[in-house]
Amino acid sequence: MRNIVLIFLLFFSSISFGKVTLEKLNEFDKFHRQYAQLYLSESIEKEDAQTFQDAIDKINTEALHVKYDSVIMNNSIGGNVQTAIKISRIIRKNKLSTWIPKDKYCNSACLYVFVGGICRMGQGQIGIHRGFSPYSFQRIRSFKEVRKSTDSSFNDDINFFDEMNTRTSIVAIINQIPYWTMKVMSHDEKLEYGFYSTIEEYELERLEEVAMNSGKSKDDLMTSLSDRYQKLNPTKPVNRIKQFLTYLFDIQFKKENPKYLKCSEQLFLNDAY
């Protein structure tokens, strides 16, 4: 009985580092590495950068394989931007992807974590707004001081998003939304900012590696992605009734958003692992 309990704990243990959760699974890759899922949830606090690094250290020490090679954003309301930036850089250094499942959300400072992925899959809600720090009001500041501080923060954000291979125009959008409300990014906006895809340089690096190790040509590998996308989004026949109603009464029917390849597919992990 004791042995059964030990085996259960080994395979199904969930190790919580506060807002960071590392869950071991009873699954193994072909190299016999145990799969684990890594989650980030709730608010992002100052100490969470270290706890996230602790989770990564545990993954590396125990030779765990993060499932889908993705950090899962599991309903994060945001929080400390500087901590989020540190976590983002840890994710990028370890060449992990980020994933917001369709029924989850990643709001406010969580975006700064999300963009750290070498592939970003933003199926769920991404909420953005202007930052707010109560420390800014600890003493009376002149307009000149406030402007200087705001400009500095704006430029820091531009440099960070550029570092993370994200269009820096997102900073202007963020700063137009008051901190006390939130804008939910549309499907088209997420597509425009690369939140359904792999960063090109990492895709090409992985393409080169997989082609060399598998003996498959690069053209064949890239064609397989196109074929997979077409399979997920088959061409549907034109609905003549809807077309007629739109023409006659200008009725607009909601379009279905296309389905996108998982990051593991875009990075050819199915071929490499």
CSV table of C-alpha atoms in Angstrom, one decimal:
chain,number,residue,atom,x,y,z
A,1,MET,CA,0.0,0.0,0.0
A,2,ARG,CA,2.8,2.4,0.9
A,3,ASN,CA,4.5,1.7,-2.5
A,4,ILE,CA,1.3,2.6,-4.3
A,5,VAL,CA,1.0,5.9,-2.4
A,6,LEU,CA,4.7,6.7,-3.3
A,7,ILE,CA,4.1,6.0,-6.9
A,8,PHE,CA,0.9,8.1,-6.9
A,9,LEU,CA,2.9,11.0,-5.4
A,10,LEU,CA,5.6,10.6,-7.9
A,11,PHE,CA,3.4,10.7,-10.9
A,12,PHE,CA,0.6,13.1,-9.9
A,13,SER,CA,2.3,15.5,-7.5
A,14,SER,CA,1.4,19.2,-8.0
A,15,ILE,CA,4.1,21.5,-6.6
A,16,SER,CA,2.9,25.0,-5.9
A,17,PHE,CA,5.2,27.9,-5.8
A,18,GLY,CA,2.5,30.4,-4.8
A,19,LYS,CA,1.1,31.7,-8.2
A,20,VAL,CA,3.3,29.3,-10.0
A,21,THR,CA,2.3,25.7,-10.2
A,22,LEU,CA,4.3,22.8,-11.5
A,23,GLU,CA,2.2,19.6,-12.0
A,24,LYS,CA,3.9,16.3,-12.9
A,25,LEU,CA,2.0,14.0,-15.2
A,26,ASN,CA,1.9,10.3,-15.6
A,27,GLU,CA,3.2,10.7,-19.1
A,28,PHE,CA,6.7,10.3,-20.7
A,29,ASP,CA,8.3,11.4,-23.9
A,30,LYS,CA,10.3,9.0,-26.1
A,31,PHE,CA,13.4,9.9,-24.2
A,32,HIS,CA,11.7,8.7,-21.0
A,33,ARG,CA,11.5,12.2,-19.6
A,34,GLN,CA,8.4,12.8,-17.4
A,35,TYR,CA,6.0,15.4,-18.7
A,36,ALA,CA,5.0,18.3,-16.4
A,37,GLN,CA,2.7,21.3,-16.9
A,38,LEU,CA,3.7,24.8,-15.7
A,39,TYR,CA,1.0,27.3,-14.8
A,40,LEU,CA,1.0,31.0,-13.9
A,41,SER,CA,-2.2,32.2,-12.2
A,42,GLU,CA,-3.8,35.0,-10.1
A,43,SER,CA,-1.8,38.2,-9.4
A,44,ILE,CA,1.9,38.7,-10.2
A,45,GLU,CA,3.7,39.8,-7.1
A,46,LYS,CA,7.3,40.9,-6.6
A,47,GLU,CA,8.5,37.5,-5.2
A,48,ASP,CA,7.0,35.5,-8.1
A,49,ALA,CA,10.1,36.0,-10.4
A,50,GLN,CA,12.2,33.9,-8.0
A,51,THR,CA,9.5,31.3,-7.5
A,52,PHE,CA,9.1,30.9,-11.2
A,53,GLN,CA,12.9,30.5,-11.5
A,54,ASP,CA,12.7,27.9,-8.8
A,55,ALA,CA,10.2,26.0,-10.8
A,56,ILE,CA,12.4,26.1,-13.9
A,57,ASP,CA,15.4,24.9,-11.8
A,58,LYS,CA,13.3,22.0,-10.7
A,59,ILE,CA,12.4,21.2,-14.2
A,60,ASN,CA,16.0,21.2,-15.3
A,61,THR,CA,17.3,19.4,-12.2
A,62,GLU,CA,14.8,16.5,-12.6
A,63,ALA,CA,15.0,16.6,-16.4
A,64,LEU,CA,11.3,17.1,-16.7
A,65,HIS,CA,9.7,17.9,-20.1
A,66,VAL,CA,7.2,20.8,-20.0
A,67,LYS,CA,4.2,19.6,-22.0
A,68,TYR,CA,3.7,21.4,-25.3
A,69,ASP,CA,6.9,23.3,-24.2
A,70,SER,CA,4.4,25.9,-23.0
A,71,VAL,CA,3.9,27.9,-19.9
A,72,ILE,CA,0.1,28.1,-19.4
A,73,MET,CA,-1.5,31.4,-18.4
A,74,ASN,CA,-4.2,30.2,-16.1
A,75,ASN,CA,-6.4,33.2,-15.3
A,76,SER,CA,-3.9,35.8,-14.3
A,77,ILE,CA,-5.2,39.3,-13.4
A,78,GLY,CA,-1.7,40.9,-13.9
A,79,GLY,CA,0.1,42.7,-11.2
A,80,ASN,CA,3.8,43.8,-10.9
A,81,VAL,CA,5.1,44.7,-14.4
A,82,GLN,CA,8.8,44.5,-13.4
A,83,THR,CA,8.2,41.0,-12.1
A,84,ALA,CA,6.3,40.1,-15.2
A,85,ILE,CA,9.2,41.3,-17.3
A,86,LYS,CA,11.7,39.1,-15.3
A,87,ILE,CA,9.5,36.0,-15.8
A,88,SER,CA,9.2,36.8,-19.5
A,89,ARG,CA,12.9,36.8,-19.9
A,90,ILE,CA,13.2,33.5,-18.0
A,91,ILE,CA,10.7,32.0,-20.4
A,92,ARG,CA,12.6,33.3,-23.4
A,93,LYS,CA,16.0,32.2,-22.1
A,94,ASN,CA,14.6,28.7,-21.7
A,95,LYS,CA,13.0,28.8,-25.1
A,96,LEU,CA,9.5,28.0,-23.8
A,97,SER,CA,6.3,28.9,-25.5
A,98,THR,CA,3.3,30.6,-23.8
A,99,TRP,CA,-0.4,29.5,-24.1
A,100,ILE,CA,-3.6,31.1,-23.0
A,101,PRO,CA,-6.3,28.4,-23.4
A,102,LYS,CA,-9.6,29.5,-24.9
A,103,ASP,CA,-11.5,29.5,-21.6
A,104,LYS,CA,-8.7,31.4,-19.7
A,105,TYR,CA,-7.6,35.0,-19.4
A,106,CYS,CA,-4.3,36.9,-19.2
A,107,ASN,CA,-4.9,40.5,-18.2
A,108,SER,CA,-2.8,43.6,-17.5
A,109,ALA,CA,0.8,42.8,-16.6
A,110,CYS,CA,0.2,39.2,-17.6
A,111,LEU,CA,0.7,40.3,-21.2
A,112,TYR,CA,4.4,41.1,-20.4
A,113,VAL,CA,4.8,37.4,-19.4
A,114,PHE,CA,2.9,36.1,-22.4
A,115,VAL,CA,5.1,37.8,-25.0
A,116,GLY,CA,8.2,36.0,-23.6
A,117,GLY,CA,7.2,32.8,-25.4
A,118,ILE,CA,9.1,31.8,-28.5
A,119,CYS,CA,5.7,30.9,-29.7
A,120,ARG,CA,2.6,32.6,-28.4
A,121,MET,CA,-0.9,31.0,-28.5
A,122,GLY,CA,-3.4,33.5,-27.3
A,123,GLN,CA,-6.7,31.6,-27.7
A,124,GLY,CA,-8.2,33.0,-24.5
A,125,GLN,CA,-8.8,36.6,-23.4
A,126,ILE,CA,-6.0,39.2,-23.4
A,127,GLY,CA,-6.9,42.3,-21.5
A,128,ILE,CA,-4.7,45.4,-21.7
A,129,HIS,CA,-4.7,48.9,-20.0
A,130,ARG,CA,-2.4,51.7,-18.9
A,131,GLY,CA,-0.3,50.9,-15.9
A,132,PHE,CA,-0.8,52.5,-12.5
A,133,SER,CA,1.6,52.7,-9.6
A,134,PRO,CA,0.3,54.1,-6.2
A,135,TYR,CA,3.9,55.0,-5.4
A,136,SER,CA,3.8,57.8,-8.0
A,137,PHE,CA,1.6,59.7,-5.6
A,138,GLN,CA,3.6,59.4,-2.4
A,139,ARG,CA,4.7,63.1,-2.8
A,140,ILE,CA,3.5,66.0,-4.9
A,141,ARG,CA,5.2,66.0,-8.2
A,142,SER,CA,5.5,68.8,-10.8
A,143,PHE,CA,4.1,68.3,-14.3
A,144,LYS,CA,7.6,68.2,-15.6
A,145,GLU,CA,8.6,65.4,-13.3
A,146,VAL,CA,5.5,63.4,-14.1
A,147,ARG,CA,6.1,63.8,-17.8
A,148,LYS,CA,9.7,62.7,-17.5
A,149,SER,CA,8.7,59.6,-15.5
A,150,THR,CA,5.9,58.8,-18.0
A,151,ASP,CA,8.2,59.2,-21.0
A,152,SER,CA,10.8,56.9,-19.3
A,153,SER,CA,8.2,54.2,-18.6
A,154,PHE,CA,6.9,54.5,-22.2
A,155,ASN,CA,10.4,54.1,-23.7
A,156,ASP,CA,11.2,51.2,-21.3
A,157,ASP,CA,8.1,49.4,-22.6
A,158,ILE,CA,9.0,50.0,-26.2
A,159,ASN,CA,12.4,48.5,-25.6
A,160,PHE,CA,11.0,45.5,-23.8
A,161,PHE,CA,8.4,44.6,-26.5
A,162,ASP,CA,11.0,45.1,-29.2
A,163,GLU,CA,13.3,42.7,-27.3
A,164,MET,CA,10.5,40.2,-27.2
A,165,ASN,CA,9.9,40.5,-31.0
A,166,THR,CA,6.5,42.1,-30.6
A,167,ARG,CA,5.3,45.2,-32.5
A,168,THR,CA,6.1,48.2,-30.3
A,169,SER,CA,2.9,50.0,-31.5
A,170,ILE,CA,1.1,47.9,-28.8
A,171,VAL,CA,2.6,50.3,-26.2
A,172,ALA,CA,0.6,53.2,-27.6
A,173,ILE,CA,-2.6,51.1,-27.5
A,174,ILE,CA,-1.9,50.1,-23.9
A,175,ASN,CA,-1.3,53.7,-22.8
A,176,GLN,CA,-4.6,54.9,-24.4
A,177,ILE,CA,-6.7,52.6,-22.1
A,178,PRO,CA,-7.2,54.0,-18.5
A,179,TYR,CA,-5.9,51.8,-15.7
A,180,TRP,CA,-9.4,51.6,-14.2
A,181,THR,CA,-10.9,49.8,-17.2
A,182,MET,CA,-9.6,47.3,-19.8
A,183,LYS,CA,-9.6,46.6,-23.5
A,184,VAL,CA,-10.0,43.0,-24.5
A,185,MET,CA,-7.9,42.3,-27.7
A,186,SER,CA,-9.9,41.1,-30.6
A,187,HIS,CA,-9.0,38.0,-32.7
A,188,ASP,CA,-7.7,40.2,-35.5
A,189,GLU,CA,-5.6,42.3,-33.1
A,190,LYS,CA,-4.0,39.2,-31.6
A,191,LEU,CA,-3.3,37.9,-35.1
A,192,GLU,CA,-1.7,41.2,-36.0
A,193,TYR,CA,0.6,41.2,-33.0
A,194,GLY,CA,1.8,37.6,-33.6
A,195,PHE,CA,-0.2,36.1,-30.7
A,196,TYR,CA,-1.1,32.9,-32.7
A,197,SER,CA,2.3,32.2,-34.0
A,198,THR,CA,6.0,31.4,-33.6
A,199,ILE,CA,8.7,34.1,-33.7
A,200,GLU,CA,10.4,33.7,-37.0
A,201,GLU,CA,14.0,33.4,-35.9
A,202,TYR,CA,13.1,30.5,-33.5
A,203,GLU,CA,10.9,28.8,-36.1
A,204,LEU,CA,13.8,28.9,-38.6
A,205,GLU,CA,16.2,27.7,-36.0
A,206,ARG,CA,14.0,24.7,-35.1
A,207,LEU,CA,13.3,24.1,-38.8
A,208,GLU,CA,17.0,23.8,-39.5
A,209,GLU,CA,17.5,21.5,-36.5
A,210,VAL,CA,14.6,19.2,-37.3
A,211,ALA,CA,15.5,18.9,-41.0
A,212,MET,CA,19.0,17.9,-40.1
A,213,ASN,CA,18.0,15.4,-37.4
A,214,SER,CA,15.0,13.9,-39.2
A,215,GLY,CA,16.3,13.8,-42.8
A,216,LYS,CA,13.1,15.7,-43.9
A,217,SER,CA,13.5,18.6,-46.3
A,218,LYS,CA,12.7,22.1,-45.0
A,219,ASP,CA,10.1,22.5,-47.9
A,220,ASP,CA,8.3,19.3,-46.8
A,221,LEU,CA,8.3,20.5,-43.2
A,222,MET,CA,6.8,23.9,-44.1
A,223,THR,CA,4.3,22.3,-46.4
A,224,SER,CA,3.2,20.1,-43.6
A,225,LEU,CA,2.2,23.2,-41.6
A,226,SER,CA,0.1,24.5,-44.6
A,227,ASP,CA,-1.6,21.2,-45.0
A,228,ARG,CA,-2.3,21.0,-41.3
A,229,TYR,CA,-3.8,24.5,-41.3
A,230,GLN,CA,-6.0,23.6,-44.3
A,231,LYS,CA,-7.2,20.5,-42.5
A,232,LEU,CA,-8.1,22.5,-39.4
A,233,ASN,CA,-9.9,25.1,-41.6
A,234,PRO,CA,-11.5,23.4,-44.5
A,235,THR,CA,-13.1,25.5,-47.2
A,236,LYS,CA,-16.8,25.7,-46.5
A,237,PRO,CA,-19.5,26.0,-49.2
A,238,VAL,CA,-21.0,29.5,-49.5
A,239,ASN,CA,-24.3,29.8,-47.5
A,240,ARG,CA,-26.6,31.3,-50.1
A,241,ILE,CA,-29.3,32.2,-47.6
A,242,LYS,CA,-26.9,34.2,-45.4
A,243,GLN,CA,-25.4,35.8,-48.5
A,244,PHE,CA,-28.9,36.8,-49.7
A,245,LEU,CA,-29.9,38.2,-46.3
A,246,THR,CA,-26.7,40.2,-46.1
A,247,TYR,CA,-27.3,41.7,-49.5
A,248,LEU,CA,-31.0,42.4,-49.0
A,249,PHE,CA,-31.1,43.6,-45.4
A,250,ASP,CA,-27.4,44.2,-44.6
A,251,ILE,CA,-27.5,41.6,-41.9
A,252,GLN,CA,-24.1,40.8,-40.6
A,253,PHE,CA,-23.4,37.2,-39.5
A,254,LYS,CA,-20.7,36.5,-37.0
A,255,LYS,CA,-17.6,35.0,-38.7
A,256,GLU,CA,-15.9,32.0,-37.1
A,257,ASN,CA,-12.3,32.7,-36.2
A,258,PRO,CA,-9.9,30.2,-37.8
A,259,LYS,CA,-8.2,27.5,-35.8
A,260,TYR,CA,-4.4,27.8,-35.4
A,261,LEU,CA,-1.7,25.1,-35.1
A,262,LYS,CA,-0.5,24.4,-31.7
A,263,CYS,CA,2.9,25.8,-30.8
A,264,SER,CA,4.3,22.3,-30.6
A,265,GLU,CA,3.3,21.9,-34.3
A,266,GLN,CA,4.6,25.3,-35.4
A,267,LEU,CA,8.0,24.5,-33.8
A,268,PHE,CA,8.0,20.9,-35.3
A,269,LEU,CA,8.2,19.3,-31.8
A,270,ASN,CA,6.1,16.4,-33.1
A,271,ASP,CA,9.0,15.7,-35.5
A,272,ALA,CA,11.8,16.5,-33.0
A,273,TYR,CA,10.4,14.7,-30.0
